[in-house]
PDB file of C-alpha atoms in Angstrom:
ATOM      1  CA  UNK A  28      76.645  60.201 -83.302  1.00  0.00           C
ATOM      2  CA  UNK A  29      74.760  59.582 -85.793  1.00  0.00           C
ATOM      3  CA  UNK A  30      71.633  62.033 -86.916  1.00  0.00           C
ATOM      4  CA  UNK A  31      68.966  59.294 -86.062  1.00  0.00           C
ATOM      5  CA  UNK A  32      70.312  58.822 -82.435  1.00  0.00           C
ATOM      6  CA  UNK A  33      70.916  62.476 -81.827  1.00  0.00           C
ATOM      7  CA  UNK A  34      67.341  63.109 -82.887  1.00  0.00           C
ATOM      8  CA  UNK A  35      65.844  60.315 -80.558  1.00  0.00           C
ATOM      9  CA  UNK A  36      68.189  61.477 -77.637  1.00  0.00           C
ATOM     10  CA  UNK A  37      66.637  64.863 -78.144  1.00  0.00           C
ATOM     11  CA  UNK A  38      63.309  64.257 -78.110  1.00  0.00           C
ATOM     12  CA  UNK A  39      63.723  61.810 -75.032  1.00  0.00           C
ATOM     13  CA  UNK A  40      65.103  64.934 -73.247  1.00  0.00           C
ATOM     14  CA  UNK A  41      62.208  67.035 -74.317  1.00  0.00           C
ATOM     15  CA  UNK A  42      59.880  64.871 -72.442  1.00  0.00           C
ATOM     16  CA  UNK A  43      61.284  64.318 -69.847  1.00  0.00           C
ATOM     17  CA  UNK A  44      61.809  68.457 -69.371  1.00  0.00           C
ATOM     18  CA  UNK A  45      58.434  68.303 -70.025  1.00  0.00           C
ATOM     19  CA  UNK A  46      56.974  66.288 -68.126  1.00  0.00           C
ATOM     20  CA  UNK A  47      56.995  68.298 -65.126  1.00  0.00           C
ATOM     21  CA  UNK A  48      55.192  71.340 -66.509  1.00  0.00           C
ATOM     22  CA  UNK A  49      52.346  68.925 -67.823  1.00  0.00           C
ATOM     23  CA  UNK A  50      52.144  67.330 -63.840  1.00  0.00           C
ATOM     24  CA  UNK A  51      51.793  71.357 -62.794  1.00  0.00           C
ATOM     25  CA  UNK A  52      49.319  72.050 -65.422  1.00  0.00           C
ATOM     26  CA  UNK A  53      47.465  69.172 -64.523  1.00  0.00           C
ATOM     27  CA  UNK A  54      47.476  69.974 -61.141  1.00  0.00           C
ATOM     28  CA  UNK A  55      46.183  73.822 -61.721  1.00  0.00           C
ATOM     29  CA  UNK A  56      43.439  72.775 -63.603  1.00  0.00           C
ATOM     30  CA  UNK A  57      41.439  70.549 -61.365  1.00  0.00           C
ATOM     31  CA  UNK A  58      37.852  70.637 -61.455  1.00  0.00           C
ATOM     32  CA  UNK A  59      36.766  71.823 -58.541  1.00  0.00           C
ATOM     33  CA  UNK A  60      33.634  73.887 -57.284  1.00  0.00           C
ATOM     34  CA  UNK A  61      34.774  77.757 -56.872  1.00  0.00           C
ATOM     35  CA  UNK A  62      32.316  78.978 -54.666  1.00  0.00           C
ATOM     36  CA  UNK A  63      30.846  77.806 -51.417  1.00  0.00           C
ATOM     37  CA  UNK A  64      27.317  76.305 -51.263  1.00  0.00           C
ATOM     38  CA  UNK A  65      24.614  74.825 -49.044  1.00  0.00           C
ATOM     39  CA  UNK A  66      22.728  71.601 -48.814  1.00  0.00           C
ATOM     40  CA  UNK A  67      19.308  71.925 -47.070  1.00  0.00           C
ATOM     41  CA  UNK A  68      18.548  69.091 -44.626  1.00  0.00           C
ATOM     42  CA  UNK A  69      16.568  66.123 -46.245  1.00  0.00           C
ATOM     43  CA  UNK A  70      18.316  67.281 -49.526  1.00  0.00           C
ATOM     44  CA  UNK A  71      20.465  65.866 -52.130  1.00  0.00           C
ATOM     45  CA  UNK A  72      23.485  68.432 -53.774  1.00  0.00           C
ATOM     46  CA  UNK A  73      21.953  67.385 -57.259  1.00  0.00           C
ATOM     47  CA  UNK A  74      18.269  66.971 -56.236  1.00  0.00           C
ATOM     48  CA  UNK A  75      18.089  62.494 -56.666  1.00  0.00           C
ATOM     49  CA  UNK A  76      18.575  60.734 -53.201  1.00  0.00           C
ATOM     50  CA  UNK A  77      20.097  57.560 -53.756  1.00  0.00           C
ATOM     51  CA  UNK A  78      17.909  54.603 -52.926  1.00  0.00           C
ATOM     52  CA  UNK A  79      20.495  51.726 -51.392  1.00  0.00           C
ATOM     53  CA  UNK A  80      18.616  49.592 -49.162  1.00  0.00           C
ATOM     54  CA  UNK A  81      14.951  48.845 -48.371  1.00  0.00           C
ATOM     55  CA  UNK A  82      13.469  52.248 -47.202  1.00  0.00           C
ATOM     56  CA  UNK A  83      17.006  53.899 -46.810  1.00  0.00           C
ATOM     57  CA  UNK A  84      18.295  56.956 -48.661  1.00  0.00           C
ATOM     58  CA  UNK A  85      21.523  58.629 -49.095  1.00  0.00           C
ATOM     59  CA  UNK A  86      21.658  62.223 -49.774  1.00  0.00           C
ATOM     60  CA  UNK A  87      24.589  63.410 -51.267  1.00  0.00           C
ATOM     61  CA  UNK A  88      26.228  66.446 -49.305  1.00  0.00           C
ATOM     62  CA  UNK A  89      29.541  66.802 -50.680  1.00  0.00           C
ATOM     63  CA  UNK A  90      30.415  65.329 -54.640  1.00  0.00           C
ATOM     64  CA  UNK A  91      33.481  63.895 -55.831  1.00  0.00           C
ATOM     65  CA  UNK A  92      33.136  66.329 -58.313  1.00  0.00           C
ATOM     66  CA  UNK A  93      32.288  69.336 -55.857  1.00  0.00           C
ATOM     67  CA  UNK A  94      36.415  68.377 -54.449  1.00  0.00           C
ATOM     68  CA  UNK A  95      37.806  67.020 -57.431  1.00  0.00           C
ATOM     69  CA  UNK A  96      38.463  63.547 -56.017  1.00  0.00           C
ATOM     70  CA  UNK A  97      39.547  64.285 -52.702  1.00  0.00           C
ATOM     71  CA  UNK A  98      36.126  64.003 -50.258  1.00  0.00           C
ATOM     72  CA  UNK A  99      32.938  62.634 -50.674  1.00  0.00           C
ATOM     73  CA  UNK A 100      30.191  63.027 -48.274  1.00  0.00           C
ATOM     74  CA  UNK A 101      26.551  62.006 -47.609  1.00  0.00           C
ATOM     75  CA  UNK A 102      23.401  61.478 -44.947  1.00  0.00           C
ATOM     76  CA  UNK A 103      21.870  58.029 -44.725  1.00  0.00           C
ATOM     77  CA  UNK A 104      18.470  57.948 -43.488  1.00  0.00           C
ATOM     78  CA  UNK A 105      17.710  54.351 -42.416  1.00  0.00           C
ATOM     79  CA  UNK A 106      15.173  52.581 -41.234  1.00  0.00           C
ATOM     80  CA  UNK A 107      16.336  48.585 -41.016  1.00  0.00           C
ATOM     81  CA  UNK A 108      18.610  47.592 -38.761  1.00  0.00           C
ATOM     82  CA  UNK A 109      21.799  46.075 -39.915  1.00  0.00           C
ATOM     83  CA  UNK A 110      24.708  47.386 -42.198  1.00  0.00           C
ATOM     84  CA  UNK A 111      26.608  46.324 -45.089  1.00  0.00           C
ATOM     85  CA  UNK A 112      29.258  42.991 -44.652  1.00  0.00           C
ATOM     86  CA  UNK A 113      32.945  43.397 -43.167  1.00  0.00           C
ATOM     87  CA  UNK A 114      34.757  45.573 -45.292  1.00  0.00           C
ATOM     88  CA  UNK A 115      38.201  47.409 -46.192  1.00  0.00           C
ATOM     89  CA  UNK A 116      39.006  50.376 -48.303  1.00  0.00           C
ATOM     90  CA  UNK A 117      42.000  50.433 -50.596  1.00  0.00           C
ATOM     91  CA  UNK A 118      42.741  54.193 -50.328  1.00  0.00           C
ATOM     92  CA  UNK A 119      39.804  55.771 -48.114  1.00  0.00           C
ATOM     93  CA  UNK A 120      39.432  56.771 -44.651  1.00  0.00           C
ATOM     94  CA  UNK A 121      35.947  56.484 -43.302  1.00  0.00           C
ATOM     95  CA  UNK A 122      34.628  58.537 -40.921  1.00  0.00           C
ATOM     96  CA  UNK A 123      30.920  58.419 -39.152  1.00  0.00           C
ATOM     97  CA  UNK A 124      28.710  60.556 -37.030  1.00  0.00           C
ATOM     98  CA  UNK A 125      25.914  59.841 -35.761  1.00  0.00           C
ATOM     99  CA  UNK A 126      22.757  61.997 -36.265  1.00  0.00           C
ATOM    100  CA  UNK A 127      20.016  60.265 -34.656  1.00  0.00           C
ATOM    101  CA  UNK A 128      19.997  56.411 -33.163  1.00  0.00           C
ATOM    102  CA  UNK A 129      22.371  53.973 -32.509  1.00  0.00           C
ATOM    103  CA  UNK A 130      24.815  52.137 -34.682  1.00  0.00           C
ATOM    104  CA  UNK A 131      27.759  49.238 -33.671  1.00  0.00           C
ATOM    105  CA  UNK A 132      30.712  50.371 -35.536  1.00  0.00           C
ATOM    106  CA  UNK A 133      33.047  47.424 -35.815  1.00  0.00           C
ATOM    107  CA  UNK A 134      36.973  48.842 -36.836  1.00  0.00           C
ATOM    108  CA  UNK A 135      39.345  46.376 -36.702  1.00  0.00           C
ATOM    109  CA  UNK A 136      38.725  44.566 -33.224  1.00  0.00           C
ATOM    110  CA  UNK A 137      37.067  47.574 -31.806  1.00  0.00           C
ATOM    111  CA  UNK A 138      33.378  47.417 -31.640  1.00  0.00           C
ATOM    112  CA  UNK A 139      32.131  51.059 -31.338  1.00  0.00           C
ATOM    113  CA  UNK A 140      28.228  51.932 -29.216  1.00  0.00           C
ATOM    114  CA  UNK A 141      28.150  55.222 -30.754  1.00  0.00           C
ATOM    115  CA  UNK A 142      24.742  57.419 -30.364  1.00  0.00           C
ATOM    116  CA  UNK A 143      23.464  60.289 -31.844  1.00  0.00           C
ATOM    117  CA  UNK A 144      26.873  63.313 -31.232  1.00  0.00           C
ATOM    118  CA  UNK A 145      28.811  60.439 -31.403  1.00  0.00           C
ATOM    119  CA  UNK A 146      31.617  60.030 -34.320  1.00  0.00           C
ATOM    120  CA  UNK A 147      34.038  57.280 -35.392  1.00  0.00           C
ATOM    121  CA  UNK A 148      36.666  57.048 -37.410  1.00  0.00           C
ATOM    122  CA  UNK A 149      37.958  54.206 -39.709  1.00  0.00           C
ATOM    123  CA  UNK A 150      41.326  54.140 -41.334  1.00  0.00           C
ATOM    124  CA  UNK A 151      42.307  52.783 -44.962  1.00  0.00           C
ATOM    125  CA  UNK A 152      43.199  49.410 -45.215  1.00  0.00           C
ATOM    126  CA  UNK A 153      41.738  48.416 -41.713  1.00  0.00           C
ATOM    127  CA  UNK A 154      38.663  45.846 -41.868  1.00  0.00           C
ATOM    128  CA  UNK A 155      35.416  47.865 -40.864  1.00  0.00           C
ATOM    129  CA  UNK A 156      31.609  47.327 -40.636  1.00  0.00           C
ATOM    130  CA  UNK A 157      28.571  48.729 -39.380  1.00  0.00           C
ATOM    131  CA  UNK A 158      24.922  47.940 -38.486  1.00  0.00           C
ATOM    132  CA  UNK A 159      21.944  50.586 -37.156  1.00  0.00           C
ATOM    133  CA  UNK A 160      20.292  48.871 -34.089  1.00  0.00           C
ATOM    134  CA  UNK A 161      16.592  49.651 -32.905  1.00  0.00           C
ATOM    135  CA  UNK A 162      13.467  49.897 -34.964  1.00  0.00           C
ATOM    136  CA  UNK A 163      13.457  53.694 -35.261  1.00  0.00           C
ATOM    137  CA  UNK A 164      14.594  55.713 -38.081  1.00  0.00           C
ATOM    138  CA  UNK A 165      18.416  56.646 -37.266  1.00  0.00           C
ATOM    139  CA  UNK A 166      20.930  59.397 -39.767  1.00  0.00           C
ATOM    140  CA  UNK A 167      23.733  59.214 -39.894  1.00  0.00           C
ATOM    141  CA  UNK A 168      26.943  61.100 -41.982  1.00  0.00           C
ATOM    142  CA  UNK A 169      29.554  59.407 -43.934  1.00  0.00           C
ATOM    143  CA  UNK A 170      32.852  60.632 -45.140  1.00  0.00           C
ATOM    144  CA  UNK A 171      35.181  59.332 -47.565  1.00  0.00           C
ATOM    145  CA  UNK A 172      38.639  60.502 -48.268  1.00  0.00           C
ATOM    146  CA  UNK A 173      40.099  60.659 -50.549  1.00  0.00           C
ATOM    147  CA  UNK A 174      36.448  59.864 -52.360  1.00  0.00           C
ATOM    148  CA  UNK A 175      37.621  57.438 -54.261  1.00  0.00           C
ATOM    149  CA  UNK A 176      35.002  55.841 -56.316  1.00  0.00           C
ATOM    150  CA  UNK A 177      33.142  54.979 -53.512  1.00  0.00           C
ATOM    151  CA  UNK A 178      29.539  57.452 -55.008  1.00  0.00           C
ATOM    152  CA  UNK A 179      30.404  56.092 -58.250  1.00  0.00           C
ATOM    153  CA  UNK A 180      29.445  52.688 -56.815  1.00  0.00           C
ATOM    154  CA  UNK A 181      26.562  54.097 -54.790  1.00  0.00           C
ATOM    155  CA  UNK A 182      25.485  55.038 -57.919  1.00  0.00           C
ATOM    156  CA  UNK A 183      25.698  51.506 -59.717  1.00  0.00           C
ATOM    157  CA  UNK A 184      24.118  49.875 -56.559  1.00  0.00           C
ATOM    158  CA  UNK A 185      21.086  52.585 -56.897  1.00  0.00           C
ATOM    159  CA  UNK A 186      20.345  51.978 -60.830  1.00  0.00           C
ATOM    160  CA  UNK A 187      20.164  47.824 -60.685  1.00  0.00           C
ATOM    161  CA  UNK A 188      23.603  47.654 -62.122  1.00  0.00           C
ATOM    162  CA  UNK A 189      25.229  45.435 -59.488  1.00  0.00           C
ATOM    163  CA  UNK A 190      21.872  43.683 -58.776  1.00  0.00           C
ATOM    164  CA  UNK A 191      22.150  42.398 -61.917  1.00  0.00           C
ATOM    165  CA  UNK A 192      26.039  40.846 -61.299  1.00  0.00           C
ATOM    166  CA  UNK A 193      27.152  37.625 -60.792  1.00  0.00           C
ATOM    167  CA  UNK A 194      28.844  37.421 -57.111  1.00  0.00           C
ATOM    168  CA  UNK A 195      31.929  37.246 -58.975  1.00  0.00           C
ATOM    169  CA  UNK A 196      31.443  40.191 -60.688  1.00  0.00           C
ATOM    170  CA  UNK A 197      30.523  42.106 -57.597  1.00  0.00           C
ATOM    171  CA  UNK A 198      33.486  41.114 -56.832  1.00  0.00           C
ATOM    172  CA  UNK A 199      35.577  42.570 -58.873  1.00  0.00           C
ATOM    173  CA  UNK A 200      33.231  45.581 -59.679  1.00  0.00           C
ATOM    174  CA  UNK A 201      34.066  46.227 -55.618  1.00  0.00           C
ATOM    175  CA  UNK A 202      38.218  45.619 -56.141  1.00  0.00           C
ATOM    176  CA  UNK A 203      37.999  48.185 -59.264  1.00  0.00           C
ATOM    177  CA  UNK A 204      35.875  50.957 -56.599  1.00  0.00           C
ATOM    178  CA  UNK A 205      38.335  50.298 -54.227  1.00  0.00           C
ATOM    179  CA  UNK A 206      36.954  47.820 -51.851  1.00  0.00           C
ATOM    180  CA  UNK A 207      36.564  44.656 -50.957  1.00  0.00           C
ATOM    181  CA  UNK A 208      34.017  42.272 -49.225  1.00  0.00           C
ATOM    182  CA  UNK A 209      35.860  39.908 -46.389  1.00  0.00           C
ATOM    183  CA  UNK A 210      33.147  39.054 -43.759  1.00  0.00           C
ATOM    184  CA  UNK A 211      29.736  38.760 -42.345  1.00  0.00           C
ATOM    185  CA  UNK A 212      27.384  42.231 -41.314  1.00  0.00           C
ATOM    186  CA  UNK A 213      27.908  42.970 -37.629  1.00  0.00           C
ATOM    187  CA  UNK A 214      24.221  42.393 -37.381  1.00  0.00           C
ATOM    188  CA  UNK A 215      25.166  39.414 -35.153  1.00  0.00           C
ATOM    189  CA  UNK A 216      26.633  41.633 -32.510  1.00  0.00           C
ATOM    190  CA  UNK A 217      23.927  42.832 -29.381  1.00  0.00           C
ATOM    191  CA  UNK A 218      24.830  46.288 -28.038  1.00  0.00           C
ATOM    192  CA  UNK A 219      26.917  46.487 -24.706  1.00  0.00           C
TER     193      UNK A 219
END
C-alpha cells in the first residue's frame, strides 16, 4: 500500500470513529432552559404578543428555544371568526384546547364542535383547519411538536415579512417552515 492510500484510509477511519462521539456531544449540549418557569395569563414568555390577525394575539407560553426544538406552545386570543386555510404539517403534531368559545376543528374528514374544556388533536401529515365561530372573544392553546419552525413563521407573519411576498413565495416560505397551504378556511362550515 502505498503511503498516500494508507494515509487517506486512516483518516477515513478516524471519522468515521468519530463521528459518533460528535452525534453524543451534540446531543449533551442542547440548549435548553434549566430551570422551571411561569407565564402569567395575558402574558407573553418574552414580554411581545404576536399580532397575526385583525385584533388577535398570540402569546407565547412555551419557546422553541425554552425545549430546544422539541415543543412550542402559545394562547390565541381572537376576536374574528374564521381560521387560517386547509393545512398539513411536515413533521408537527397539533394539538388544541379550547379556553373560552367555540371553534370547528376540521382533521382529516372529521369536523370537530369543540367548546371551551374541550381539546383536539391533529396528527403530522394529516390535512387540518380551524375557524372560531360566534362574535365573542374566544382563547384558545396551541401545541406544536416537535416545534418545528412553526414561531419562526409566526414571527415573519407578525413583522410584514410575508405580507410583503408574492403568493409564490408564501409558498415556498410555508414548504421551508414545514407546511403547506392545500384548501379553503373552514369558515364555510355552520356548527352542528
Amino acid at each position: 500500500m502505498r503511503r498516500s492510500s494508507f494515509l487517506r484510509f486512516c483518516l477515513a477511519i478516524g471519522c468515521v470513529a468519530i463521528t459518533p462521539f460528535k452525534v453524543v456531544a451534540k446531543s449533551l449540549n442542547k440548549e435548553r432552559v434549566k430551570k422551571g418557569f411561569m407565564v402569567a395569563s395575558g402574558k407573553d414568555r418574552f414580554g411581545k404578543p404576536l399580532s397575526l390577525f385583525e385584533g388577535d394575539k398570540f402569546y407565547c407560553k412555551v419557546s422553541a428555544k425554552d425545549t430546544d426544538g422539541d415543543l412550542y406552545i402559545f394562547d390565541s386570543t381572537r376576536l374574528k371568526e374564521g381560521g387560517p386555510p386547509l393545512h398539513f404539517h411536515y413533521t408537527q403534531d397539533e394539538w388544541w384546547y379550547i379556553i373560552s368559545g367555540e371553534y370547528l376543528i376540521k382533521v382529516g374528514e372529521e369536523v370537530f364542535h369543540a367548546k371551551a374544556g374541550d381539546c383536539v388533536f391533529g396528527p403530522r401529515g394529516v390535512p387540518h383547519t380551524f375557524a372560531k365561530v360566534g362574535e365573542a372573544e374566544s382563547k384558545l392553546l396551541m401545541l406544536f411538536q416537535p416545534a418545528g419552525k412553526m414561531e419562526e413563521w409566526f414571527n415573519l407573519v407578525n413583522d410584514g415579512t410575508i405580507a410583503k411576498m408574492t403568493e409564490e413565495e408564501k409558498d415556498d416560505a410555508r414548504k421551508a417552515h414545514g407546511f403547506e397551504h392545500i384548501g379553503p378556511p373552514l369558515k364555510q362550515l355552520k356548527k352542528s
